[in-house]
Coordinates of C-alpha atoms in Angstrom, one line a residue:
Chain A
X101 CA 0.0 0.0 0.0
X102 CA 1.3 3.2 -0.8
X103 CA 1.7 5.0 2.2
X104 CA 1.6 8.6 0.6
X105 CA -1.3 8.0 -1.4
X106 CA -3.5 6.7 1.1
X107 CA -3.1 9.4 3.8
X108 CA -4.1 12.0 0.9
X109 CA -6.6 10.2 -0.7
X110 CA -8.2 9.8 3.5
X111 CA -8.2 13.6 4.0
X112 CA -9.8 14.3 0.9
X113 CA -12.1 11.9 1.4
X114 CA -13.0 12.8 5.2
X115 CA -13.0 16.8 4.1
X116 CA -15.6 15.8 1.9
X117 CA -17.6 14.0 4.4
X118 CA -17.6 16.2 6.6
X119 CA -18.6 19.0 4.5
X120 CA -22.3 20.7 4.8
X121 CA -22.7 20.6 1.6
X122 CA -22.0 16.4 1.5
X123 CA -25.4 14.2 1.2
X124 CA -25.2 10.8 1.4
X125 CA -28.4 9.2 1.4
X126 CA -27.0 6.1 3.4
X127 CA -26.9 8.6 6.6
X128 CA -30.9 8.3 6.8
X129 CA -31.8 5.5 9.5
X130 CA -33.8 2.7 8.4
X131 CA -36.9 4.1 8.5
X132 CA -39.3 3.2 11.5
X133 CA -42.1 1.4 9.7
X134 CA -39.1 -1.1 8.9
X135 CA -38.2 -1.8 12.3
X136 CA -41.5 -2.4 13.3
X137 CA -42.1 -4.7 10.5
X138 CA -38.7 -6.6 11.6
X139 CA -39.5 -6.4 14.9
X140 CA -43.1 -7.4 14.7
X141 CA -41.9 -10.3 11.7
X142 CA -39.3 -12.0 13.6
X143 CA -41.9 -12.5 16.6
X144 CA -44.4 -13.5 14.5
X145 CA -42.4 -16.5 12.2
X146 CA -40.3 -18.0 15.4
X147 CA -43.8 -18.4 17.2
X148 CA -44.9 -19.8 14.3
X149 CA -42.1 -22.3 13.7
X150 CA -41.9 -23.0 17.2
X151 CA -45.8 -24.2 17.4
X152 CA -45.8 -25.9 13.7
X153 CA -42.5 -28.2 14.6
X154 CA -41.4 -28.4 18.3
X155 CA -41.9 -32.2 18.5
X156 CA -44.9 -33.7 20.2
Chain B
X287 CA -10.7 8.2 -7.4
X288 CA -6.6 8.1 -8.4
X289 CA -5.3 4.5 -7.9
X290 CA -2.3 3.7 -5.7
X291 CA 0.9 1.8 -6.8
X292 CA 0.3 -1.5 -6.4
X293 CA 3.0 -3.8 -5.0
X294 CA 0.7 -6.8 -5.0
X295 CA -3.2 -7.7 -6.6
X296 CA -4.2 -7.0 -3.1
X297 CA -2.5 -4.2 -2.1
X298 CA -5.2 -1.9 -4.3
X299 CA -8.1 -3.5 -2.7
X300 CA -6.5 -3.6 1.0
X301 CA -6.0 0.4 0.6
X302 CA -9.7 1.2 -1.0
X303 CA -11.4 -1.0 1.3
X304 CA -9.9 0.8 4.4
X305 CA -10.8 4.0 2.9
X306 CA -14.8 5.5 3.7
X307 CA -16.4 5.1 1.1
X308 CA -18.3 8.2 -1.3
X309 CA -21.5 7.9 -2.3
X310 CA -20.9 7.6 -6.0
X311 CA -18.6 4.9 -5.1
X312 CA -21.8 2.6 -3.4
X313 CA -22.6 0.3 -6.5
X314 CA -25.1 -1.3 -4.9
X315 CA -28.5 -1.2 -5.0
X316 CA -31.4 -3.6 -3.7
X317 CA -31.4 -6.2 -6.5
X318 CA -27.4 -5.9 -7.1
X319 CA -26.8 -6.6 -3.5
X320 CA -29.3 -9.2 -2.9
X321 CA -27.6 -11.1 -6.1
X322 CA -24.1 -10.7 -4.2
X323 CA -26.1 -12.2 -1.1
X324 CA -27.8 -15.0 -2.9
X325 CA -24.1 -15.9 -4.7
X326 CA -22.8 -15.8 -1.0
X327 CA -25.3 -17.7 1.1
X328 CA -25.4 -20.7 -1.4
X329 CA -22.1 -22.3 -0.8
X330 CA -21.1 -26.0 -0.6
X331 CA -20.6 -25.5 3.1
X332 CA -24.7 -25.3 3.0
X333 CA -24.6 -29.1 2.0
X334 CA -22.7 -29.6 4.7
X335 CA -24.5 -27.6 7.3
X336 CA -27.5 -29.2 6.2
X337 CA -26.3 -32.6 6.1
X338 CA -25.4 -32.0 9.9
X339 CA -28.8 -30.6 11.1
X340 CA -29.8 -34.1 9.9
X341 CA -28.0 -35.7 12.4
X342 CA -30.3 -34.4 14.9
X343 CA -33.5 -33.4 13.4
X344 CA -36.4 -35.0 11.3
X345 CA -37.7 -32.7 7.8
X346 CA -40.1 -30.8 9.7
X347 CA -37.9 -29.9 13.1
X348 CA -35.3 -29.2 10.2
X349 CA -37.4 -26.4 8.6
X350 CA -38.6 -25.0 11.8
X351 CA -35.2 -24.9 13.6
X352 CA -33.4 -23.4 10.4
X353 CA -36.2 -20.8 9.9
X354 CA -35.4 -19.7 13.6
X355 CA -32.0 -19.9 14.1
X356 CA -31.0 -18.6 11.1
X357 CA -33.5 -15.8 10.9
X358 CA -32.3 -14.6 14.5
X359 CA -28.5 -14.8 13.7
X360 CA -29.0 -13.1 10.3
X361 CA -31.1 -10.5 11.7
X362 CA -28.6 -9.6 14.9
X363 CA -25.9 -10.1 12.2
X364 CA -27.4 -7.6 9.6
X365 CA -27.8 -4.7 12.2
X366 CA -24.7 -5.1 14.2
X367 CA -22.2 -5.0 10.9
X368 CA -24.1 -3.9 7.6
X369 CA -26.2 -1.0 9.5
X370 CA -23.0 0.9 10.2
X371 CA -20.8 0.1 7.7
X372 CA -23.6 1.1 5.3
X373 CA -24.2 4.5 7.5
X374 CA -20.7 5.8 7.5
X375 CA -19.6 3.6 4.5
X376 CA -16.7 2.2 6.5
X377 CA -15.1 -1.2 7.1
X378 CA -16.5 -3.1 9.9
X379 CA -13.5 -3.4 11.2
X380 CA -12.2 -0.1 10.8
X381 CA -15.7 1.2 12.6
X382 CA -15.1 -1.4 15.7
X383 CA -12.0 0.8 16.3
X384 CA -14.8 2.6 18.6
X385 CA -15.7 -0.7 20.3
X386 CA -12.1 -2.7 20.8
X387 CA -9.6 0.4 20.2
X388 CA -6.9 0.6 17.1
X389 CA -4.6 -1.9 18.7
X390 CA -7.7 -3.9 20.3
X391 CA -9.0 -4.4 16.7
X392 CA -5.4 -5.3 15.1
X393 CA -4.9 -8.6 17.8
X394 CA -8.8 -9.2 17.1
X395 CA -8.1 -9.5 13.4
X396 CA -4.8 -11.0 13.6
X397 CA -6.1 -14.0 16.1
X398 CA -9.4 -13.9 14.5
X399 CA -8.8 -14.3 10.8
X400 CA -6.1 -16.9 10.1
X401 CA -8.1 -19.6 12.6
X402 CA -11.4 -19.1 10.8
X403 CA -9.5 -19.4 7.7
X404 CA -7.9 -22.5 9.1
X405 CA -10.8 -24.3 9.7
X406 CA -12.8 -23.1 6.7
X407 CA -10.2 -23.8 4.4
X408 CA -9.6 -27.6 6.0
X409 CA -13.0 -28.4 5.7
X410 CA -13.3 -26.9 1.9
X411 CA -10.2 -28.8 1.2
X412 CA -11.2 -32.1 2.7
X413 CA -14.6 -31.8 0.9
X414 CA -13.2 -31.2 -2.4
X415 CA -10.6 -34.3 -1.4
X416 CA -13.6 -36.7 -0.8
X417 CA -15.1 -35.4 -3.7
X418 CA -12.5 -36.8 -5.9
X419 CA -11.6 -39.7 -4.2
X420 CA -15.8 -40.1 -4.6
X421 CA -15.1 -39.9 -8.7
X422 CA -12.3 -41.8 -8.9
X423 CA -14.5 -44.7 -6.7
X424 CA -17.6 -44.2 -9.0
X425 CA -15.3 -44.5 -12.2
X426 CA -12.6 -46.9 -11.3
X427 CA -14.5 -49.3 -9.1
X428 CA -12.2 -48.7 -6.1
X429 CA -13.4 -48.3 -2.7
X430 CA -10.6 -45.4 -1.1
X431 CA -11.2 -44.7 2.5
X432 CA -12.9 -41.3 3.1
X433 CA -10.1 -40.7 5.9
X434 CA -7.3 -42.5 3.5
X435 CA -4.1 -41.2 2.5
X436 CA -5.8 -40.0 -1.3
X437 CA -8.6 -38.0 0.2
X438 CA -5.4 -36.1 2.1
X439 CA -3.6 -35.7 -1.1
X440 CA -6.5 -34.4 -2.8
X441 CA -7.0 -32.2 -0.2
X442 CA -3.1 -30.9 -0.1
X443 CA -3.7 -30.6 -4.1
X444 CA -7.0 -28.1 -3.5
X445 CA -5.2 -25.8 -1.3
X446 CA -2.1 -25.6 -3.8
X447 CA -4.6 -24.8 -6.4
X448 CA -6.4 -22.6 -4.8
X449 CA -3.3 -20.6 -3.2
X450 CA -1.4 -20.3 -7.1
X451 CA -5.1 -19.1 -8.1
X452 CA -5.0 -16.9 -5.5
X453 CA -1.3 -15.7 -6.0
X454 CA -2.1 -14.5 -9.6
X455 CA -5.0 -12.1 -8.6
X456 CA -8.6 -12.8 -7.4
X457 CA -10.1 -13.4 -10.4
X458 CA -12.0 -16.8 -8.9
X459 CA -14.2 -14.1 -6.8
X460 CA -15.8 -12.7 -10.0
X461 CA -16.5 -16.8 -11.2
X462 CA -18.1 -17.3 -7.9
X463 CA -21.0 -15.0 -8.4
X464 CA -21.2 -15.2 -12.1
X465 CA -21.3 -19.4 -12.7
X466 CA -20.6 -20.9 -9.4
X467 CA -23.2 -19.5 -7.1
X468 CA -26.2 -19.5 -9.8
X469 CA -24.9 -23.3 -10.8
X470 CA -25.1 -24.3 -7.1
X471 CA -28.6 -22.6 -7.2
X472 CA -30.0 -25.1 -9.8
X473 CA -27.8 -28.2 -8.2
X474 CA -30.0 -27.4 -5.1
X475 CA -32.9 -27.0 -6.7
X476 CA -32.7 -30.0 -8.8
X477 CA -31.3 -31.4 -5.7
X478 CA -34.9 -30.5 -4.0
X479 CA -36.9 -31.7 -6.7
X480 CA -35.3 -35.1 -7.0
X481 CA -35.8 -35.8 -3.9
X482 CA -39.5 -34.7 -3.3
X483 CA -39.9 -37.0 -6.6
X484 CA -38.1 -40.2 -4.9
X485 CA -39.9 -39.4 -1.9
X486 CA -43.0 -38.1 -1.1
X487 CA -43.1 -35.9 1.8
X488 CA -44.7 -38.3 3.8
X489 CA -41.9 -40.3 3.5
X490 CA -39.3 -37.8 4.0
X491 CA -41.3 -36.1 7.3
X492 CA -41.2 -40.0 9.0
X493 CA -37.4 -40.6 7.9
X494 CA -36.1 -40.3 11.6
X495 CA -32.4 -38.0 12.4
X496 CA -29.5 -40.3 11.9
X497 CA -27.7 -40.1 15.2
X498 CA -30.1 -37.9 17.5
X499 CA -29.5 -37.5 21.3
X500 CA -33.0 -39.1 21.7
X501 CA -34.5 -36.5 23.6
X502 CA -36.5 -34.5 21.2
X503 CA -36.0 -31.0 22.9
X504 CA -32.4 -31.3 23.0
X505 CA -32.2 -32.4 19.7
X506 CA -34.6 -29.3 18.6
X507 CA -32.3 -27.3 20.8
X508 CA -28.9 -28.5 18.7
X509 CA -30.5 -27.9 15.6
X510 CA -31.6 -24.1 16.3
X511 CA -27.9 -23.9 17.8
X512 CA -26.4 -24.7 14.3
X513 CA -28.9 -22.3 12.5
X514 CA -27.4 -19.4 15.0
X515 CA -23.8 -20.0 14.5
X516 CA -24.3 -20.7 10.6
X517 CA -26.1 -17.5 11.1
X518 CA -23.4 -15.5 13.3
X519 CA -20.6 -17.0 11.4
X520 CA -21.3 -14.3 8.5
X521 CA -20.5 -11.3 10.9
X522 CA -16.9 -11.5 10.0
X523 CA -17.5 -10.5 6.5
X524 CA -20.8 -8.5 6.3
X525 CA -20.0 -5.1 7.0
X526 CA -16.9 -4.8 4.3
X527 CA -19.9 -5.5 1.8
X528 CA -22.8 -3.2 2.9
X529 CA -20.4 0.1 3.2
X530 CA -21.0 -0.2 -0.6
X531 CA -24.7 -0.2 -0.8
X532 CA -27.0 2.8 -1.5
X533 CA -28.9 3.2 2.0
X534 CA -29.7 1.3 5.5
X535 CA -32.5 0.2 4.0
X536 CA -30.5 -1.9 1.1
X537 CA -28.0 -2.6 3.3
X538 CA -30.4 -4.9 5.7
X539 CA -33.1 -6.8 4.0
X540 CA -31.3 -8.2 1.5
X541 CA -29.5 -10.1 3.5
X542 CA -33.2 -11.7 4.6
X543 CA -33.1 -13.0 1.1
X544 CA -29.5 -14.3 0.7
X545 CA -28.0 -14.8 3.9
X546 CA -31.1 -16.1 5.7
X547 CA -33.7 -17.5 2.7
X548 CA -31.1 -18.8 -0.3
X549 CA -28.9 -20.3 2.6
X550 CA -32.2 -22.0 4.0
X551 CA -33.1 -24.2 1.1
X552 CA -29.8 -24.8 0.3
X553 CA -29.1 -26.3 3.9
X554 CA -32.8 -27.8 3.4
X555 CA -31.5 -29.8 0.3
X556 CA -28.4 -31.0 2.2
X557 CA -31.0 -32.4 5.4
X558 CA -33.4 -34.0 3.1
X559 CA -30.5 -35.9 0.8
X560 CA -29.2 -36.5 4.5
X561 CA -32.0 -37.8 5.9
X562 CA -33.1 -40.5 2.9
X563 CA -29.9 -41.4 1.8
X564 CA -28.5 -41.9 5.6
X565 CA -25.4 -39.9 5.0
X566 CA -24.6 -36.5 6.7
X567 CA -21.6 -35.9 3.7
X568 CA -22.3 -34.1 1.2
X569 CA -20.0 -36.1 -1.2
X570 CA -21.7 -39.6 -0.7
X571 CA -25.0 -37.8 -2.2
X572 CA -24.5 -37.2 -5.9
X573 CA -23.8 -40.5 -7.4
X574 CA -27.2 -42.0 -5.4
X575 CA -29.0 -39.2 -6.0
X576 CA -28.3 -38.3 -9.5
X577 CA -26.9 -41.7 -11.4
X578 CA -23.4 -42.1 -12.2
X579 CA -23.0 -39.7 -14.8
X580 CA -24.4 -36.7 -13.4
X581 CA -23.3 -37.7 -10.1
X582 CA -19.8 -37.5 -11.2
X583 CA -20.5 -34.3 -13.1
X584 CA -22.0 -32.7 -9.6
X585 CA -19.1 -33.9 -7.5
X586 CA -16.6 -32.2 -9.8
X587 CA -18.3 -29.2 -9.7
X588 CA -18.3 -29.5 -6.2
X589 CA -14.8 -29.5 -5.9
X590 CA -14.3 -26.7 -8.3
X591 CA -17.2 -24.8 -6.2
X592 CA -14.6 -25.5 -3.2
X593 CA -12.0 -23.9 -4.5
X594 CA -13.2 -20.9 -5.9
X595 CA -14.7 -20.4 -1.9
X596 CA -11.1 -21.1 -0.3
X597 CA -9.6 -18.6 -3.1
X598 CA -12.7 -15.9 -1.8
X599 CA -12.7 -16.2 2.1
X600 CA -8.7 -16.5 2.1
X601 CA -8.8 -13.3 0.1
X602 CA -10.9 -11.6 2.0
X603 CA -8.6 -12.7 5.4
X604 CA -5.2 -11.2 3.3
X605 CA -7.2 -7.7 2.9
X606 CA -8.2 -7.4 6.4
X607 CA -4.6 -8.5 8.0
X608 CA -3.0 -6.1 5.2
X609 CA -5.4 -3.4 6.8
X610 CA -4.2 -3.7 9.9
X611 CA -1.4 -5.8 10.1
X612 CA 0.8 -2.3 9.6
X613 CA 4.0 -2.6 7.9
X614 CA 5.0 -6.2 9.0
X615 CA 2.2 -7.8 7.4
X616 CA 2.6 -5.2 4.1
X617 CA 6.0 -6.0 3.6
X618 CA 5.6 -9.6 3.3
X619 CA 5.6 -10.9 -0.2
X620 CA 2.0 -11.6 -1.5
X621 CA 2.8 -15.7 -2.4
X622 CA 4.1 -15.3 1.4
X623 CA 1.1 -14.0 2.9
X624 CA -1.3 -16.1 0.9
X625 CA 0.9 -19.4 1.8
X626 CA 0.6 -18.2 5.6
X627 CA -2.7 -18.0 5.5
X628 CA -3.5 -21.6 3.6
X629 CA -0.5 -23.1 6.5
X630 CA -2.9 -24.4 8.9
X631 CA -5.1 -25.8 6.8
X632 CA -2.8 -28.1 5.3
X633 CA -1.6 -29.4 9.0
X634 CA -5.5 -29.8 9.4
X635 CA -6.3 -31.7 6.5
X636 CA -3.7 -34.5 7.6
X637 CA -6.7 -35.8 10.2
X638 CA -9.7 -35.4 7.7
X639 CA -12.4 -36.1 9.7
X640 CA -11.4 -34.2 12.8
X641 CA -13.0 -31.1 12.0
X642 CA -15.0 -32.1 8.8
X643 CA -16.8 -35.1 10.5
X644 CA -17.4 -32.7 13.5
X645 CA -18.5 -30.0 11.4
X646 CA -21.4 -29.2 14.2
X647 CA -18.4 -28.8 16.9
X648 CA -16.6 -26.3 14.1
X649 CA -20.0 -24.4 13.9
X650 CA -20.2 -24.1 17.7
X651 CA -16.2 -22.8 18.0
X652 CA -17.6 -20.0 15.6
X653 CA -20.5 -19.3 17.5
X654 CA -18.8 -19.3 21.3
X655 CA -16.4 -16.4 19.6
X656 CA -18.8 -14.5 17.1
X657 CA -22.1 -14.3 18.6
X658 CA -20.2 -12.3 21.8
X659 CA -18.5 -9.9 19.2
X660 CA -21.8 -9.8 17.9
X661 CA -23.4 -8.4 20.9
X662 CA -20.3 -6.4 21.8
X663 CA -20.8 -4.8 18.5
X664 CA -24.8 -4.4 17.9
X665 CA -25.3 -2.9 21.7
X666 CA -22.3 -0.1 21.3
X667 CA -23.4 1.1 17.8
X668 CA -27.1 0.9 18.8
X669 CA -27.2 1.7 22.8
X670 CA -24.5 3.3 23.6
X671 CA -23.4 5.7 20.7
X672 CA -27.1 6.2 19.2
X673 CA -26.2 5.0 15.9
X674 CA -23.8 8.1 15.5
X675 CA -20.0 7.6 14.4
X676 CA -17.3 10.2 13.9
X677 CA -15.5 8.8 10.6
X678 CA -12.4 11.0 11.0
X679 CA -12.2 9.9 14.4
X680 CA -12.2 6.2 13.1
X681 CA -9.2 7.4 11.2
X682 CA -7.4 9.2 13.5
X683 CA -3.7 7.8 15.7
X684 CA -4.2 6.6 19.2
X685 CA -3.9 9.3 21.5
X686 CA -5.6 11.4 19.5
X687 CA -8.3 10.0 18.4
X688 CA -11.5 10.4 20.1
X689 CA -11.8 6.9 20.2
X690 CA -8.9 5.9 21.9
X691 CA -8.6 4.3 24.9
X692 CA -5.8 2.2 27.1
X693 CA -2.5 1.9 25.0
X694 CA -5.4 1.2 22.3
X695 CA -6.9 -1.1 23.5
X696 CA -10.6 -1.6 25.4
X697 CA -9.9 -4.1 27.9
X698 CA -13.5 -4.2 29.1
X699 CA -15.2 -5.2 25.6
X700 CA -12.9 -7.8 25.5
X701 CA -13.9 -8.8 28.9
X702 CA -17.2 -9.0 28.1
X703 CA -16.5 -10.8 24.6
X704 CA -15.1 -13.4 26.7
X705 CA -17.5 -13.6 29.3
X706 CA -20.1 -14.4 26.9
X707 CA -17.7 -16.3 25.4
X708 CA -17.9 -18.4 28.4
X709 CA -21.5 -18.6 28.8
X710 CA -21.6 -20.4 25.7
X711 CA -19.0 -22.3 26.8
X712 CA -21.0 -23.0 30.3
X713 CA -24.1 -23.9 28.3
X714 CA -23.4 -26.3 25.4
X715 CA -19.3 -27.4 25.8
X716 CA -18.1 -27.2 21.8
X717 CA -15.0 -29.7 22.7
X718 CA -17.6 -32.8 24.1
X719 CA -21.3 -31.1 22.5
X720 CA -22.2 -31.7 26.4
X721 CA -24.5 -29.5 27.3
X722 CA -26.3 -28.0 30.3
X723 CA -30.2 -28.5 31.6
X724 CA -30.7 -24.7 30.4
X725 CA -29.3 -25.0 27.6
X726 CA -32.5 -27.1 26.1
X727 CA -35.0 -23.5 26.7
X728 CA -31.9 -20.7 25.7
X729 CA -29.6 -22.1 22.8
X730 CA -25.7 -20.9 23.9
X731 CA -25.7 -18.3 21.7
X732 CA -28.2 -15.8 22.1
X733 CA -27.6 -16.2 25.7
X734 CA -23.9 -15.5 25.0
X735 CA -24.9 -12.3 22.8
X736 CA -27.0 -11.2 25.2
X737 CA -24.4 -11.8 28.2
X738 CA -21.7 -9.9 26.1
X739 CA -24.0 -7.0 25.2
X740 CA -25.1 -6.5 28.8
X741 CA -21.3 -6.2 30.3
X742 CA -20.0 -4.4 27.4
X743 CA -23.1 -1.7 28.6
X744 CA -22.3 -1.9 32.0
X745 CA -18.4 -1.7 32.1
X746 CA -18.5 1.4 29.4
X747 CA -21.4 3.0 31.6
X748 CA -19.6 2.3 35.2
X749 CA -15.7 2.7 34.1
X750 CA -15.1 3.8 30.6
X751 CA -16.9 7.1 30.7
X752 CA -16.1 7.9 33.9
X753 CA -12.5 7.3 33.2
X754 CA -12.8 9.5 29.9
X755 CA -12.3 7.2 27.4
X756 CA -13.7 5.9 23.9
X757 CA -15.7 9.5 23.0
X758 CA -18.9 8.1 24.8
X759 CA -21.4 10.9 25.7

């Protein structure tokens, strides 16, 4: 790895994260209908699972 | 984005992959990345997996216990690493600089890596090994022992291959998504179909486990235990991937489809094949199953599919340990590094069945180690830090840093890795599979993650802030 390469290619990369004018639209959190519906979907299937094939 | 002079094929990829990432450098979308999770999750090593969950459990306790073990792990798994990575567009192991501390992360990686390459690699090689020795059987007439000395030498052969493959540059990677992973996609499909047309369902849901415990809730128990560490076993590599995606939201639920579904029916095709031809090996399967023709045809492939997987995971170990292996590790010649990192594997594969025949006791090593980190990991992002990162920060020496801590390292994350490390350990013993009267109602793992996560909270909350340390607020 070039040394001298990589340290500027890191500062220009973190000046332009951390200017105002930088939008990333990966910064949004998942939104909260999401986590409900993983929240709510994970409960739902390992019930499910569990009743449909815990042996008798 | 300039490239840098490039000493070795890896030397590019080990200096852009510890770099943030821009968002006109995230090539991934929903589809794209779901494709590179399908091509993932569908390995050889899903056979395998499957093959062992029929050692325990029936069809139908095999589709139950893989839908929740796997759907758990994958899910802890997604949001501890790919949330993130995908947020900040860092490597997960540059962002657990905030958890562990620079130097913290560097023994993690350098401990961590080459064993889970070691046993990966043995049991890829040994399966591609048996596969031949399997072709050579089916064609010649012989009958070579699956523990003999040619299944050894085949298996010495693979990890030559796969290291002078690997020495000239990683082109395998690119063959894995584009022929292996949609070739093992039809093999378990047709794999699937064959069998449901041999053998009605009826037949297959009465076809008892071949070597259970005998008490049905433990053996439910042990199955759900492999879906979690199959499951957890991804954390090593998930976050490098999603720092390329779009959003959070493409960086999660596509791992729902790979990682969790596609691995599912893959593992399901391994159980059923297991379960009605009486064989947990993935390589006794093909001739039965498909005649001797395509039989032959699938075990080749197999062992091809092998060693385009040890050529991919050992790659992925170089990058990480060029990352942060400084200038020791960076200084080493590439055909060095590579050969260090097959090493182990070829001591391994000199007792065949040790790990490969105790694949379930591999799983559970992975587990005792991952699922803490896991934990560590999802309740310091998530709990402690409010899912906010400083990327320069990340970047910055020891000392300076804001997340530096004890001559770089976090003592108490590792603390609590290991205690939950030892809960595990407490509740289903990887070395013996003994395991404890709880252990039946809480699996070892999510106990472990939870243990880990719990400490981790506590130690930062009573010493680590107080003491200043690790930028928490």
């Amino acid at each position: 790895m070039n040394s001298d390469w990589y340290e500027a290619e890191l500062s220009r990369r973190l000046a332009m994260i951390e200017s105002p004018a930088h939008d990333d639209p990966a910064q949004a959190d998942l939104p909260r209908a999401d986590r409900i519906l993983l929240a709510v979907g994970v409960v739902v299937v390992v019930v499910a699972m569990w009743l449909w094939g815990y042996p008798a | 984005m300039t490239t840098p002079q490039q000493a070795t094929p890896a030397d590019g990829d080990a200096a852009f992959s510890a770099l943030p990432s821009l968002p006109g450098e995230r090539i991934w979308g929903f589809w794209s990345f779901t494709s590179v999770n399908v091509g993932l999750a569908i390995a050889t090593w899903s056979f395998l997996t499957g093959g062992t969950v029929a050692l325990f459990a029936g069809a139908r306790t095999a589709i139950a216990t893989g839908v929740i073990g796997g759907l758990i792990a994958v899910v802890l798994v997604s949001l501890a690493s790919c949330i993130p990575s995908a947020k900040y567009g860092v490597e997960q192991f540059t962002g657990l600089r905030s958890v562990f501390g620079a130097n913290g992360v560097r023994a993690l990686v350098l401990v961590l890596f080459p064993l889970v390459a070691a046993g990966w690699n043995a049991i890829l090689a040994v399966m591609c090994g048996r596969a031949m020795v399997n072709v050579i059987n089916a064609v010649a007439g012989t009958g070579f022992d699956p523990n003999g000395g040619l299944v050894i030498t085949m298996a010495l052969l693979a990890i030559v291959a796969a290291w002078v493959v690997l020495v000239k540059g990683p082109v395998s990677i690119e063959w894995v998504n584009k022929i292996v992973a949609p070739l093992l996609a039809v093999m378990s499909v047709a794999m699937l179909a064959l069998i449901l047309v041999q053998h009605p369902w009826s037949e297959l849901a009465a076809a008892p486990p071949l070597q259970p415990f005998g008490d049905p809730g433990l053996d439910w128990m042990i199955a759900i235990e492999l879906g979690l560490g199959t499951g957890f076993s991804w954390w090593t590599i998930m976050g490098n991937l999603a720092r390329l995606t779009t959003t959070q939201r493409v960086a999660f639920w596509p791992n729902l489809i790979g990682l969790f579904l596609a691995s599912l029916v893959a593992s399901l095709a391994g159980t059923f094949a297991a379960l009605v031809l009486g064989n947990a090996d993935p390589t006794v399967w093909m001739v039965p199953l498909g005649g001797a023709l395509l039989g032959v045809l699938a075990l080749l492939f197999v062992g091809f599919a092998n060693l385009t997987s040890m050529v991919g995971q050992t790659y992925s170990g170089s990058l990480a340990l060029l990352r942060v292996g400084g200038r020791p590790a960076r200084r080493l010649p590439w055909p060095v590094l590579a050969a260090l990192l097959f090493l182990p594997a070829a001591v391994v594969v000199f007792w065949p069945g040790a790990l490969y025949d105790n694949y379930f006791k591999f799983i559970a090593w992975i587990s005792l180690v991952l699922a803490p980190l896991c934990g560590v990991h999802f309740v310091d992002f998530f709990l402690l830090r409010r899912r906010t990162l400083c990327v320069r920060g990340l970047y910055e020496p020891d000392g300076v840093s804001r997340y530096s801590y004890w001559r770089g390292v976090n003592p108490f994350a590792l603390v609590a890795v290991g205690a939950g490390a030892l809960t595990y350990y407490l509740l289903l013993n990887p070395l013996t599979y003994e395991s404890s009267s709880l252990f039946r109602w809480t699996s070892a793992s999510v106990p472990a993650f939870l243990v880990a996560g719990v400490l981790h909270y506590a130690f930062t909350r009573l010493v680590v802030v107080p003491a200043g340390k690790g930028g928490y607020r």
